[in-house]
């Protein structure tokens, strides 16, 4: 397992170094600095030298490095590094050089707690915050109920503390979908899928047992393997109220065996916000925007664009912050454009015309026509034509068709609770080749 | 001088300019009498923070403060204590004598009424690599393994593994491991998973210890899975590969019971669970059960592609592996591996390999459109690999050869130098695979001769000219052009030129006469390369003594080539499936070749083992069919791994020795200075997965090269 953890800033200065095993030598920090940070050629997250492996991720402007000897469980190492970042974020707001420098003692304290002999221990933020705090004073007070903490840190309900009380019991559910699209130059959809996540903010007293209900007809991918059956099924899948999920991952708190048996999602939520589940869907993806792009290279001096975007959702809805990036050749000298809505601007640093539409009403269609003038080049390398990409966010719409039917909360004291649900669809990687 | 920059804001007022001054000032600050109003020891904390910061910067002067820090440990404040402990763990090895003065304090804390304190003290005391510390910990650990508090018990469980790391004989001669074993019956799931992790850790490092889990134990730990933390679940699943099913139903049942873990959000849980299921499948005989399990593996594996790029990469490398062992997993999922424009290059390259492996006659058009797109990408290495993949597909999927070739020709028409060169190389292979079928495209290739400047592409083109000398109208002129720069070419190109000229002479004696004489003279007289000279002499003698024999040899039938080279050998495949999710799967090499000291995992014999389904067994059967004379083929697996280890042993030894020297005390400066030197001959031992290849060994200059684990190279 992990022999040590290193944190560097972008310049390669060591911010944190903690050894968990004998084989973690201080000089390994120099090795990483020389072999990875100052080596522009290395772009891989894993480097093995001898039997020592450096696995690193980057967060904001720092490198977070896990050092291991032997054939360590790489998934565990990276998951731990991600966890460290998210812990840092929940403790300091953000996890960057600044935050690490001004809280380095706390970072050491956290590392000592969440890793023992290089094995990740309890990393639940809620529990850790009970006894590792930014204010030294609080940790004194926490000492009084130490045994409560230890039970919490080792218990089956490590994500929730006892005796939480709210005057008003509320739960907020956010269904957020990232829709990914890749369309070929000829207009065929190469891939369209949805990565969804359900975020929950639970402000509920006591030990509430929650039950979560999605669409009436929830199918989970396993039967997709038989291609003969596909066409027949599609018809009824498209029926309203049904959704087909390829796969779901559930938060630690969800009782996975219940889910496997009868697809019910029941759990005792952590206090505050957490990610209840993530899912993937590839069937019947509703694409919010249809893009029609014609791009012609006229000789060697000009490229002509004609882009039309149509909103495929109901006319009562509207998407916000729509940004369309239209790539231009590297030797673009100047552009001119006409648009029916929004603002467009040529961004030389991005090699793209950026077209922004603040509010895109459903069923509307907006067009852009543009021309890029090219300067003469000595080399005649063909333009690689990177895909056109879109960003947007659209409320009250799910591309997968997923719906939250109910959220039931059962608690001993039988209080009533208020639940709120929001839906949002965003662009993941929404790319159109031309 | 190294200054902890981050203390400048707020904490530091003025900085002393000499080292001694700094140490003295910090000492003074630390030892300053506590002001009565300062109930939380604020000033002491600040002094300690500064010390810890300096320690991070590897400022070894801080050792001088050791006695003072030990003094501060007595302060009844948890935060101060934690900082002092950190200092102790860091410097105990440097100054064991001073460290010993802190031992009584720690031992006293082991009896503290607060469980958090007991655990902290135990954790710290077991980090210190000093003999007296290790010896003094043994007794208290025995007590703390039975502590009423589970938090202390799980800390004690890990403590046993730590003690084993410090002094294995001490632990082996005591009953600590037995006691640790007893912890598996603990009522608290976290304690059980910690004990398992500790046992696995000890097992990993000792050949003398055998870890066996019987069905009832396995069943018990699976039972508590849902109550463990995500990490605990990983430890338990990891340990399950030590369970050897004695009965096929047992295996199936256990696999069924852990499948819910596949929906966990933590990828370590998911990948380790996949590992266990793949392992258990070796012991199942019901094909329907296996098929049902395989169907369940695919979605979670694909879901990992929505995680961070590092996890995506790991998942993809494992997909490459699983695909070879269980092709039914992922069979229908080729589109999910299409690259996104912004994917990091290491992800893209692995996706490309997967696309290549999943391509078949049905989806070839889709795949080719996609690969064609990649071939025009900015990253040169990736683009080349895409071109290469198209060429390999032509060889792999015979019915689709024609479409592949037409795509290649389209790419050649772009006239981008590196694309043309790459295409030339693969077209040569296509000619070898399909002789006398696609010669019509030779003319297109000949149009682009000028853009060839890389040895490999040149060699490929020269081979084509030589092979088809009688069909290319001006083959003698083309060869002559290449011969003009004979002296500047690499040996590789010179060798091909030599052979091609001989081929020309054999096919068209009148045209090749002058050339062949010239080239043979160069090859035999003007070179210092023995290969070239030998080959030159051989041709010369052949041609002068027996021309028909020369023709037979030079223009003889060549063995057909296949695209199967991308497959792992059966023994490696079998071993890799037992370590899904680990670093070795990133390199797709036997664990021993990358990590010498790691313990090899093998599939254990049992009545339930379906030996006939194992890749090694199947390979051995195949080999038997091929040479029926050889009756008893030894099992490939153990021998194979042994040879690997001996081959790489010295190199890795050297590497480890290097690291040992790098870390040594008092060698600080020396270690640093030797760094550039070590990279020079470090090329054999550095495994790196970089932009270009799947896996390669890194030469200091980092040129493109054929990485061994690189699946898409010829």
mmCIF file with all atom_site columns, N, CA, C and O in Angstrom, chain B residues 319-335:
data_model
loop_
_atom_site.group_PDB
_atom_site.id
_atom_site.type_symbol
_atom_site.label_atom_id
_atom_site.label_alt_id
_atom_site.label_comp_id
_atom_site.label_asym_id
_atom_site.label_entity_id
_atom_site.label_seq_id
_atom_site.pdbx_PDB_ins_code
_atom_site.Cartn_x
_atom_site.Cartn_y
_atom_site.Cartn_z
_atom_site.occupancy
_atom_site.B_iso_or_equiv
_atom_site.pdbx_formal_charge
_atom_site.auth_seq_id
_atom_site.auth_comp_id
_atom_site.auth_asym_id
_atom_site.auth_atom_id
_atom_site.pdbx_PDB_model_num
ATOM 1  N N  . UNK B 1 319 ? -9.662  -3.281  -18.986 1.00 0.00 ? 319 UNK B N  1
ATOM 2  C CA . UNK B 1 319 ? -10.584 -3.771  -20.016 1.00 0.00 ? 319 UNK B CA 1
ATOM 3  C C  . UNK B 1 319 ? -9.804  -4.545  -21.077 1.00 0.00 ? 319 UNK B C  1
ATOM 4  O O  . UNK B 1 319 ? -10.240 -5.602  -21.533 1.00 0.00 ? 319 UNK B O  1
ATOM 5  N N  . UNK B 1 320 ? -8.628  -4.040  -21.431 1.00 0.00 ? 320 UNK B N  1
ATOM 6  C CA . UNK B 1 320 ? -7.768  -4.737  -22.398 1.00 0.00 ? 320 UNK B CA 1
ATOM 7  C C  . UNK B 1 320 ? -7.484  -6.161  -21.946 1.00 0.00 ? 320 UNK B C  1
ATOM 8  O O  . UNK B 1 320 ? -7.439  -7.096  -22.742 1.00 0.00 ? 320 UNK B O  1
ATOM 9  N N  . UNK B 1 321 ? -7.300  -6.272  -20.657 1.00 0.00 ? 321 UNK B N  1
ATOM 10 C CA . UNK B 1 321 ? -6.961  -7.553  -20.070 1.00 0.00 ? 321 UNK B CA 1
ATOM 11 C C  . UNK B 1 321 ? -8.172  -8.482  -20.019 1.00 0.00 ? 321 UNK B C  1
ATOM 12 O O  . UNK B 1 321 ? -8.126  -9.626  -20.453 1.00 0.00 ? 321 UNK B O  1
ATOM 13 N N  . UNK B 1 322 ? -9.266  -7.946  -19.496 1.00 0.00 ? 322 UNK B N  1
ATOM 14 C CA . UNK B 1 322 ? -10.460 -8.761  -19.286 1.00 0.00 ? 322 UNK B CA 1
ATOM 15 C C  . UNK B 1 322 ? -10.998 -9.248  -20.630 1.00 0.00 ? 322 UNK B C  1
ATOM 16 O O  . UNK B 1 322 ? -11.471 -10.366 -20.764 1.00 0.00 ? 322 UNK B O  1
ATOM 17 N N  . UNK B 1 323 ? -10.884 -8.383  -21.612 1.00 0.00 ? 323 UNK B N  1
ATOM 18 C CA . UNK B 1 323 ? -11.344 -8.710  -22.951 1.00 0.00 ? 323 UNK B CA 1
ATOM 19 C C  . UNK B 1 323 ? -10.655 -9.955  -23.489 1.00 0.00 ? 323 UNK B C  1
ATOM 20 O O  . UNK B 1 323 ? -11.244 -10.743 -24.219 1.00 0.00 ? 323 UNK B O  1
ATOM 21 N N  . UNK B 1 324 ? -9.407  -10.127 -23.143 1.00 0.00 ? 324 UNK B N  1
ATOM 22 C CA . UNK B 1 324 ? -8.685  -11.283 -23.658 1.00 0.00 ? 324 UNK B CA 1
ATOM 23 C C  . UNK B 1 324 ? -9.048  -12.558 -22.922 1.00 0.00 ? 324 UNK B C  1
ATOM 24 O O  . UNK B 1 324 ? -9.029  -13.644 -23.484 1.00 0.00 ? 324 UNK B O  1
ATOM 25 N N  . UNK B 1 325 ? -9.377  -12.392 -21.642 1.00 0.00 ? 325 UNK B N  1
ATOM 26 C CA . UNK B 1 325 ? -9.733  -13.573 -20.852 1.00 0.00 ? 325 UNK B CA 1
ATOM 27 C C  . UNK B 1 325 ? -11.188 -13.949 -21.075 1.00 0.00 ? 325 UNK B C  1
ATOM 28 O O  . UNK B 1 325 ? -11.525 -15.104 -21.171 1.00 0.00 ? 325 UNK B O  1
ATOM 29 N N  . UNK B 1 326 ? -12.046 -12.952 -21.082 1.00 0.00 ? 326 UNK B N  1
ATOM 30 C CA . UNK B 1 326 ? -13.482 -13.191 -21.226 1.00 0.00 ? 326 UNK B CA 1
ATOM 31 C C  . UNK B 1 326 ? -14.033 -12.284 -22.316 1.00 0.00 ? 326 UNK B C  1
ATOM 32 O O  . UNK B 1 326 ? -14.598 -11.227 -22.026 1.00 0.00 ? 326 UNK B O  1
ATOM 33 N N  . UNK B 1 327 ? -13.886 -12.683 -23.562 1.00 0.00 ? 327 UNK B N  1
ATOM 34 C CA . UNK B 1 327 ? -14.265 -11.778 -24.660 1.00 0.00 ? 327 UNK B CA 1
ATOM 35 C C  . UNK B 1 327 ? -15.732 -11.385 -24.623 1.00 0.00 ? 327 UNK B C  1
ATOM 36 O O  . UNK B 1 327 ? -16.095 -10.369 -25.200 1.00 0.00 ? 327 UNK B O  1
ATOM 37 N N  . UNK B 1 328 ? -16.571 -12.169 -23.943 1.00 0.00 ? 328 UNK B N  1
ATOM 38 C CA . UNK B 1 328 ? -17.990 -11.818 -23.957 1.00 0.00 ? 328 UNK B CA 1
ATOM 39 C C  . UNK B 1 328 ? -18.281 -10.539 -23.172 1.00 0.00 ? 328 UNK B C  1
ATOM 40 O O  . UNK B 1 328 ? -19.269 -9.866  -23.421 1.00 0.00 ? 328 UNK B O  1
ATOM 41 N N  . UNK B 1 329 ? -17.397 -10.197 -22.234 1.00 0.00 ? 329 UNK B N  1
ATOM 42 C CA . UNK B 1 329 ? -17.542 -8.916  -21.544 1.00 0.00 ? 329 UNK B CA 1
ATOM 43 C C  . UNK B 1 329 ? -17.203 -7.837  -22.569 1.00 0.00 ? 329 UNK B C  1
ATOM 44 O O  . UNK B 1 329 ? -16.254 -7.993  -23.334 1.00 0.00 ? 329 UNK B O  1
ATOM 45 N N  . UNK B 1 330 ? -17.987 -6.789  -22.609 1.00 0.00 ? 330 UNK B N  1
ATOM 46 C CA . UNK B 1 330 ? -17.674 -5.629  -23.455 1.00 0.00 ? 330 UNK B CA 1
ATOM 47 C C  . UNK B 1 330 ? -17.887 -5.859  -24.949 1.00 0.00 ? 330 UNK B C  1
ATOM 48 O O  . UNK B 1 330 ? -17.592 -4.997  -25.756 1.00 0.00 ? 330 UNK B O  1
ATOM 49 N N  . UNK B 1 331 ? -18.393 -6.987  -25.323 1.00 0.00 ? 331 UNK B N  1
ATOM 50 C CA . UNK B 1 331 ? -18.458 -7.272  -26.742 1.00 0.00 ? 331 UNK B CA 1
ATOM 51 C C  . UNK B 1 331 ? -19.249 -6.222  -27.516 1.00 0.00 ? 331 UNK B C  1
ATOM 52 O O  . UNK B 1 331 ? -18.906 -5.866  -28.634 1.00 0.00 ? 331 UNK B O  1
ATOM 53 N N  . UNK B 1 332 ? -20.318 -5.733  -26.919 1.00 0.00 ? 332 UNK B N  1
ATOM 54 C CA . UNK B 1 332 ? -21.194 -4.829  -27.680 1.00 0.00 ? 332 UNK B CA 1
ATOM 55 C C  . UNK B 1 332 ? -20.925 -3.358  -27.426 1.00 0.00 ? 332 UNK B C  1
ATOM 56 O O  . UNK B 1 332 ? -21.710 -2.509  -27.770 1.00 0.00 ? 332 UNK B O  1
ATOM 57 N N  . UNK B 1 333 ? -19.826 -3.069  -26.799 1.00 0.00 ? 333 UNK B N  1
ATOM 58 C CA . UNK B 1 333 ? -19.682 -1.710  -26.299 1.00 0.00 ? 333 UNK B CA 1
ATOM 59 C C  . UNK B 1 333 ? -18.655 -0.863  -27.025 1.00 0.00 ? 333 UNK B C  1
ATOM 60 O O  . UNK B 1 333 ? -18.097 0.055   -26.448 1.00 0.00 ? 333 UNK B O  1
ATOM 61 N N  . UNK B 1 334 ? -18.385 -1.115  -28.269 1.00 0.00 ? 334 UNK B N  1
ATOM 62 C CA . UNK B 1 334 ? -17.257 -0.418  -28.881 1.00 0.00 ? 334 UNK B CA 1
ATOM 63 C C  . UNK B 1 334 ? -17.402 1.104   -28.859 1.00 0.00 ? 334 UNK B C  1
ATOM 64 O O  . UNK B 1 334 ? -16.431 1.825   -28.653 1.00 0.00 ? 334 UNK B O  1
ATOM 65 N N  . UNK B 1 335 ? -18.605 1.610   -29.008 1.00 0.00 ? 335 UNK B N  1
ATOM 66 C CA . UNK B 1 335 ? -18.752 3.062   -29.115 1.00 0.00 ? 335 UNK B CA 1
ATOM 67 C C  . UNK B 1 335 ? -18.320 3.824   -27.867 1.00 0.00 ? 335 UNK B C  1
ATOM 68 O O  . UNK B 1 335 ? -17.907 4.970   -27.960 1.00 0.00 ? 335 UNK B O  1
#
